[in-house]
PDB file of C-alpha atoms in Angstrom:
ATOM      1  CA  MET R   1      -0.081  -0.021  -0.300  1.00  0.00           C
ATOM      2  CA  ALA R   2       2.748   2.353   0.870  1.00  0.00           C
ATOM      3  CA  ARG R   3       4.323   1.811  -2.297  1.00  0.00           C
ATOM      4  CA  ARG R   4       1.631   3.306  -4.167  1.00  0.00           C
ATOM      5  CA  ALA R   5       1.816   7.160  -2.663  1.00  0.00           C
ATOM      6  CA  PRO R   6       5.317   7.990  -4.229  1.00  0.00           C
ATOM      7  CA  PHE R   7       3.810   7.176  -7.516  1.00  0.00           C
ATOM      8  CA  ALA R   8       0.619   9.161  -7.290  1.00  0.00           C
ATOM      9  CA  ALA R   9       2.640  12.359  -5.666  1.00  0.00           C
ATOM     10  CA  ALA R  10       5.010  12.606  -8.650  1.00  0.00           C
ATOM     11  CA  VAL R  11       2.329  12.784 -11.203  1.00  0.00           C
ATOM     12  CA  ALA R  12       0.401  15.240  -8.868  1.00  0.00           C
ATOM     13  CA  VAL R  13       3.454  17.610  -8.392  1.00  0.00           C
ATOM     14  CA  LEU R  14       4.456  17.304 -12.234  1.00  0.00           C
ATOM     15  CA  ALA R  15       0.982  18.162 -13.325  1.00  0.00           C
ATOM     16  CA  LEU R  16       0.614  21.077 -10.816  1.00  0.00           C
ATOM     17  CA  ALA R  17       3.829  22.387 -11.214  1.00  0.00           C
ATOM     18  CA  ALA R  18       3.486  23.343 -15.042  1.00  0.00           C
ATOM     19  CA  LEU R  19      -0.029  24.809 -14.682  1.00  0.00           C
ATOM     20  CA  ARG R  20      -0.497  27.784 -16.479  1.00  0.00           C
ATOM     21  CA  PRO R  21      -4.299  29.054 -16.634  1.00  0.00           C
ATOM     22  CA  GLY R  22      -5.559  31.336 -19.133  1.00  0.00           C
ATOM     23  CA  GLU R  23      -3.707  29.872 -22.278  1.00  0.00           C
ATOM     24  CA  ALA R  24      -5.574  28.091 -25.213  1.00  0.00           C
ATOM     25  CA  ALA R  25      -4.904  24.349 -25.520  1.00  0.00           C
ATOM     26  CA  ALA R  26      -3.338  23.421 -28.986  1.00  0.00           C
ATOM     27  CA  GLN R  27      -5.037  19.880 -28.800  1.00  0.00           C
ATOM     28  CA  GLU R  28      -7.126  18.933 -31.743  1.00  0.00           C
ATOM     29  CA  HIS R  29     -10.621  18.280 -29.515  1.00  0.00           C
ATOM     30  CA  SER R  30     -12.600  16.411 -32.574  1.00  0.00           C
ATOM     31  CA  SER R  31      -9.946  13.751 -33.926  1.00  0.00           C
ATOM     32  CA  VAL R  32      -9.441  10.257 -32.309  1.00  0.00           C
ATOM     33  CA  ARG R  33      -6.084  10.195 -29.923  1.00  0.00           C
ATOM     34  CA  PHE R  34      -4.098   6.413 -29.794  1.00  0.00           C
ATOM     35  CA  ASP R  35      -1.367   5.754 -27.042  1.00  0.00           C
ATOM     36  CA  VAL R  36       0.960   3.255 -26.272  1.00  0.00           C
ATOM     37  CA  HIS R  37       2.268   3.063 -22.850  1.00  0.00           C
ATOM     38  CA  GLY R  38       4.535   1.087 -20.628  1.00  0.00           C
ATOM     39  CA  THR R  39       2.852   0.010 -17.015  1.00  0.00           C
ATOM     40  CA  VAL R  40       4.594  -0.741 -13.851  1.00  0.00           C
ATOM     41  CA  GLY R  41       1.776  -2.535 -11.644  1.00  0.00           C
ATOM     42  CA  TRP R  42       1.330  -2.340  -7.987  1.00  0.00           C
ATOM     43  CA  TYR R  43       3.158  -5.518  -7.392  1.00  0.00           C
ATOM     44  CA  ARG R  44       6.173  -5.032  -9.298  1.00  0.00           C
ATOM     45  CA  ASP R  45       4.260  -6.331 -12.363  1.00  0.00           C
ATOM     46  CA  LEU R  46       5.512  -4.780 -15.798  1.00  0.00           C
ATOM     47  CA  GLY R  47       3.568  -4.635 -19.154  1.00  0.00           C
ATOM     48  CA  VAL R  48       2.160  -2.523 -22.066  1.00  0.00           C
ATOM     49  CA  GLY R  49      -0.772  -0.999 -22.983  1.00  0.00           C
ATOM     50  CA  PHE R  50      -2.691   0.868 -25.838  1.00  0.00           C
ATOM     51  CA  ARG R  51      -5.646   3.107 -25.741  1.00  0.00           C
ATOM     52  CA  ALA R  52      -7.956   4.687 -28.488  1.00  0.00           C
ATOM     53  CA  ASP R  53      -9.762   7.769 -27.003  1.00  0.00           C
ATOM     54  CA  ILE R  54     -12.884   8.504 -29.253  1.00  0.00           C
ATOM     55  CA  PRO R  55     -14.589  12.145 -28.735  1.00  0.00           C
ATOM     56  CA  VAL R  56     -18.234  12.268 -27.196  1.00  0.00           C
ATOM     57  CA  LEU R  57     -18.507  16.018 -26.486  1.00  0.00           C
ATOM     58  CA  SER R  58     -15.535  17.950 -28.168  1.00  0.00           C
ATOM     59  CA  GLU R  59     -16.682  21.072 -26.645  1.00  0.00           C
ATOM     60  CA  GLY R  60     -17.014  19.571 -23.418  1.00  0.00           C
ATOM     61  CA  ILE R  61     -19.470  19.789 -20.471  1.00  0.00           C
ATOM     62  CA  ALA R  62     -18.053  22.846 -18.139  1.00  0.00           C
ATOM     63  CA  ASP R  63     -18.829  26.440 -19.139  1.00  0.00           C
ATOM     64  CA  GLY R  64     -15.756  28.398 -19.161  1.00  0.00           C
ATOM     65  CA  THR R  65     -13.194  25.806 -19.349  1.00  0.00           C
ATOM     66  CA  ASP R  66     -11.400  24.398 -22.289  1.00  0.00           C
ATOM     67  CA  ASP R  67     -12.241  20.636 -21.856  1.00  0.00           C
ATOM     68  CA  ASP R  68     -14.088  17.609 -23.809  1.00  0.00           C
ATOM     69  CA  LEU R  69     -15.308  14.235 -22.806  1.00  0.00           C
ATOM     70  CA  ARG R  70     -13.944  11.038 -24.818  1.00  0.00           C
ATOM     71  CA  ILE R  71     -14.571   7.361 -24.571  1.00  0.00           C
ATOM     72  CA  THR R  72     -11.189   5.194 -24.126  1.00  0.00           C
ATOM     73  CA  LEU R  73     -10.992   1.832 -25.143  1.00  0.00           C
ATOM     74  CA  GLY R  74      -8.080  -0.482 -25.046  1.00  0.00           C
ATOM     75  CA  PHE R  75      -5.974  -2.897 -22.870  1.00  0.00           C
ATOM     76  CA  ASP R  76      -3.172  -3.613 -20.737  1.00  0.00           C
ATOM     77  CA  ALA R  77      -1.026  -6.756 -20.811  1.00  0.00           C
ATOM     78  CA  LEU R  78       0.975  -7.411 -17.502  1.00  0.00           C
ATOM     79  CA  TRP R  79       3.612 -10.213 -16.231  1.00  0.00           C
ATOM     80  CA  PHE R  80       2.692 -10.518 -12.418  1.00  0.00           C
ATOM     81  CA  TYR R  81       6.237 -10.759 -10.999  1.00  0.00           C
ATOM     82  CA  HIS R  82       4.768 -11.372  -7.400  1.00  0.00           C
ATOM     83  CA  HIS R  83       2.247 -14.255  -8.465  1.00  0.00           C
ATOM     84  CA  ASP R  84       4.251 -15.478 -11.257  1.00  0.00           C
ATOM     85  CA  GLY R  85       1.399 -15.056 -14.009  1.00  0.00           C
ATOM     86  CA  PHE R  86      -0.186 -12.881 -16.866  1.00  0.00           C
ATOM     87  CA  GLY R  87      -3.088 -10.823 -17.263  1.00  0.00           C
ATOM     88  CA  PHE R  88      -4.913  -9.144 -20.314  1.00  0.00           C
ATOM     89  CA  TYR R  89      -7.165  -6.202 -18.994  1.00  0.00           C
ATOM     90  CA  PRO R  90      -9.534  -4.890 -21.739  1.00  0.00           C
ATOM     91  CA  VAL R  91     -10.651  -1.351 -20.799  1.00  0.00           C
ATOM     92  CA  ALA R  92     -13.205   0.710 -21.294  1.00  0.00           C
ATOM     93  CA  ALA R  93     -14.074   4.225 -19.404  1.00  0.00           C
ATOM     94  CA  PHE R  94     -15.183   7.648 -19.905  1.00  0.00           C
ATOM     95  CA  GLN R  95     -12.399  10.312 -20.290  1.00  0.00           C
ATOM     96  CA  TRP R  96     -12.794  13.830 -19.189  1.00  0.00           C
ATOM     97  CA  ASN R  97     -10.117  15.816 -20.324  1.00  0.00           C
ATOM     98  CA  PHE R  98      -9.069  19.290 -19.199  1.00  0.00           C
ATOM     99  CA  TYR R  99      -6.594  21.564 -21.181  1.00  0.00           C
ATOM    100  CA  LEU R 100      -4.853  23.899 -18.691  1.00  0.00           C
ATOM    101  CA  SER R 101      -2.713  25.193 -21.399  1.00  0.00           C
ATOM    102  CA  SER R 102      -1.090  24.532 -24.903  1.00  0.00           C
ATOM    103  CA  GLU R 103       1.400  22.037 -23.187  1.00  0.00           C
ATOM    104  CA  TRP R 104      -0.784  20.529 -20.075  1.00  0.00           C
ATOM    105  CA  SER R 105      -3.784  18.540 -19.880  1.00  0.00           C
ATOM    106  CA  ILE R 106      -5.092  16.723 -17.025  1.00  0.00           C
ATOM    107  CA  PHE R 107      -7.878  13.976 -16.816  1.00  0.00           C
ATOM    108  CA  PRO R 108      -9.916  11.756 -14.621  1.00  0.00           C
ATOM    109  CA  GLU R 109     -11.108   8.167 -16.032  1.00  0.00           C
ATOM    110  CA  VAL R 110     -13.801   6.048 -14.594  1.00  0.00           C
ATOM    111  CA  GLY R 111     -15.108   2.644 -16.237  1.00  0.00           C
ATOM    112  CA  ALA R 112     -14.586  -0.847 -16.309  1.00  0.00           C
ATOM    113  CA  VAL R 113     -11.939  -3.701 -16.667  1.00  0.00           C
ATOM    114  CA  LEU R 114     -12.075  -7.390 -17.490  1.00  0.00           C
ATOM    115  CA  LEU R 115      -9.531  -9.683 -16.173  1.00  0.00           C
ATOM    116  CA  PHE R 116      -8.361 -12.760 -18.360  1.00  0.00           C
ATOM    117  CA  GLY R 117      -5.160 -14.386 -16.818  1.00  0.00           C
ATOM    118  CA  THR R 118      -3.166 -16.739 -14.692  1.00  0.00           C
ATOM    119  CA  TYR R 119      -2.817 -15.745 -11.111  1.00  0.00           C
ATOM    120  CA  GLU R 120      -0.679 -18.308  -9.046  1.00  0.00           C
ATOM    121  CA  HIS R 121      -0.790 -21.103 -11.689  1.00  0.00           C
ATOM    122  CA  TYR R 122      -4.771 -20.896 -11.964  1.00  0.00           C
ATOM    123  CA  TRP R 123      -6.925 -19.341 -14.323  1.00  0.00           C
ATOM    124  CA  ARG R 124      -8.984 -16.010 -13.426  1.00  0.00           C
ATOM    125  CA  THR R 125     -11.590 -13.757 -15.197  1.00  0.00           C
ATOM    126  CA  PHE R 126     -13.074 -11.294 -13.127  1.00  0.00           C
ATOM    127  CA  ILE R 127     -14.679  -7.692 -13.731  1.00  0.00           C
ATOM    128  CA  ALA R 128     -13.675  -4.705 -11.987  1.00  0.00           C
ATOM    129  CA  PRO R 129     -13.839  -0.799 -11.646  1.00  0.00           C
ATOM    130  CA  SER R 130     -11.306   1.139 -13.626  1.00  0.00           C
ATOM    131  CA  ILE R 131     -10.360   4.600 -11.923  1.00  0.00           C
ATOM    132  CA  SER R 132      -7.771   6.758 -13.484  1.00  0.00           C
ATOM    133  CA  PHE R 133      -5.898  10.277 -12.892  1.00  0.00           C
ATOM    134  CA  GLY R 134      -3.408  11.062 -15.648  1.00  0.00           C
ATOM    135  CA  ALA R 135      -1.798  14.278 -17.032  1.00  0.00           C
ATOM    136  CA  ARG R 136      -0.097  14.716 -20.499  1.00  0.00           C
ATOM    137  CA  TRP R 137       2.795  17.039 -21.666  1.00  0.00           C
ATOM    138  CA  HIS R 138       2.036  18.330 -25.107  1.00  0.00           C
ATOM    139  CA  TRP R 139       4.989  18.779 -27.039  1.00  0.00           C
ATOM    140  CA  ASN R 140       3.078  19.752 -30.079  1.00  0.00           C
ATOM    141  CA  GLU R 141      -0.506  19.809 -31.523  1.00  0.00           C
ATOM    142  CA  ARG R 142      -0.645  15.944 -31.419  1.00  0.00           C
ATOM    143  CA  ASN R 143       1.765  14.488 -29.301  1.00  0.00           C
ATOM    144  CA  ALA R 144       2.424  14.028 -25.998  1.00  0.00           C
ATOM    145  CA  PHE R 145       3.801  12.506 -23.146  1.00  0.00           C
ATOM    146  CA  LEU R 146       1.425  10.775 -20.987  1.00  0.00           C
ATOM    147  CA  MET R 147       1.480   9.860 -17.270  1.00  0.00           C
ATOM    148  CA  ARG R 148      -1.628   7.963 -16.082  1.00  0.00           C
ATOM    149  CA  ILE R 149      -2.084   6.243 -12.509  1.00  0.00           C
ATOM    150  CA  ASN R 150      -4.754   3.822 -12.983  1.00  0.00           C
ATOM    151  CA  TRP R 151      -6.472   1.082 -10.723  1.00  0.00           C
ATOM    152  CA  PRO R 152      -5.956  -2.149 -10.952  1.00  0.00           C
ATOM    153  CA  THR R 153      -3.032  -1.846 -13.416  1.00  0.00           C
ATOM    154  CA  GLY R 154      -0.831   0.772 -12.272  1.00  0.00           C
ATOM    155  CA  LEU R 155       1.324   3.480 -13.538  1.00  0.00           C
ATOM    156  CA  HIS R 156       1.236   4.286 -17.059  1.00  0.00           C
ATOM    157  CA  LEU R 157       3.953   6.019 -19.063  1.00  0.00           C
ATOM    158  CA  GLY R 158       3.714   6.441 -22.559  1.00  0.00           C
ATOM    159  CA  ILE R 159       2.838   8.606 -25.607  1.00  0.00           C
ATOM    160  CA  THR R 160      -0.210   9.794 -27.557  1.00  0.00           C
ATOM    161  CA  PHE R 161      -0.450  10.053 -31.371  1.00  0.00           C
TER     162      PHE R 161
END
């Protein structure tokens, strides 16, 4: 449990340190965004993942903010170091993006994940909630460095394109 706090704190500090309210975001709100990421799980698990973020409301839902609402679909594949197994996690979630400046955006996600995998040498399948908070550092209008803390998979670091 104590290992989770440094990951969450690092992402929060990075996101808050770079906030510059009032600048217009350069992000294209109406196009599908993809990301690929590496994952460090909660129990020293390692994995990879992919997401497609599909716009639902490109103008957002909060007046006076630069935001959008998306459905994010994808998966994570993790190798469980601690439990000697493998898991495949298809995920579907709603993602609410806030564009704080032309360089930074943050987002919460809420959805569901389905696990298919082996755990301590037994095959398991279950559905669980997926809850995330993330930030993106945009180096141009289309690409960004992605940081996401997710339950149940862990810390995601990747790029969007």
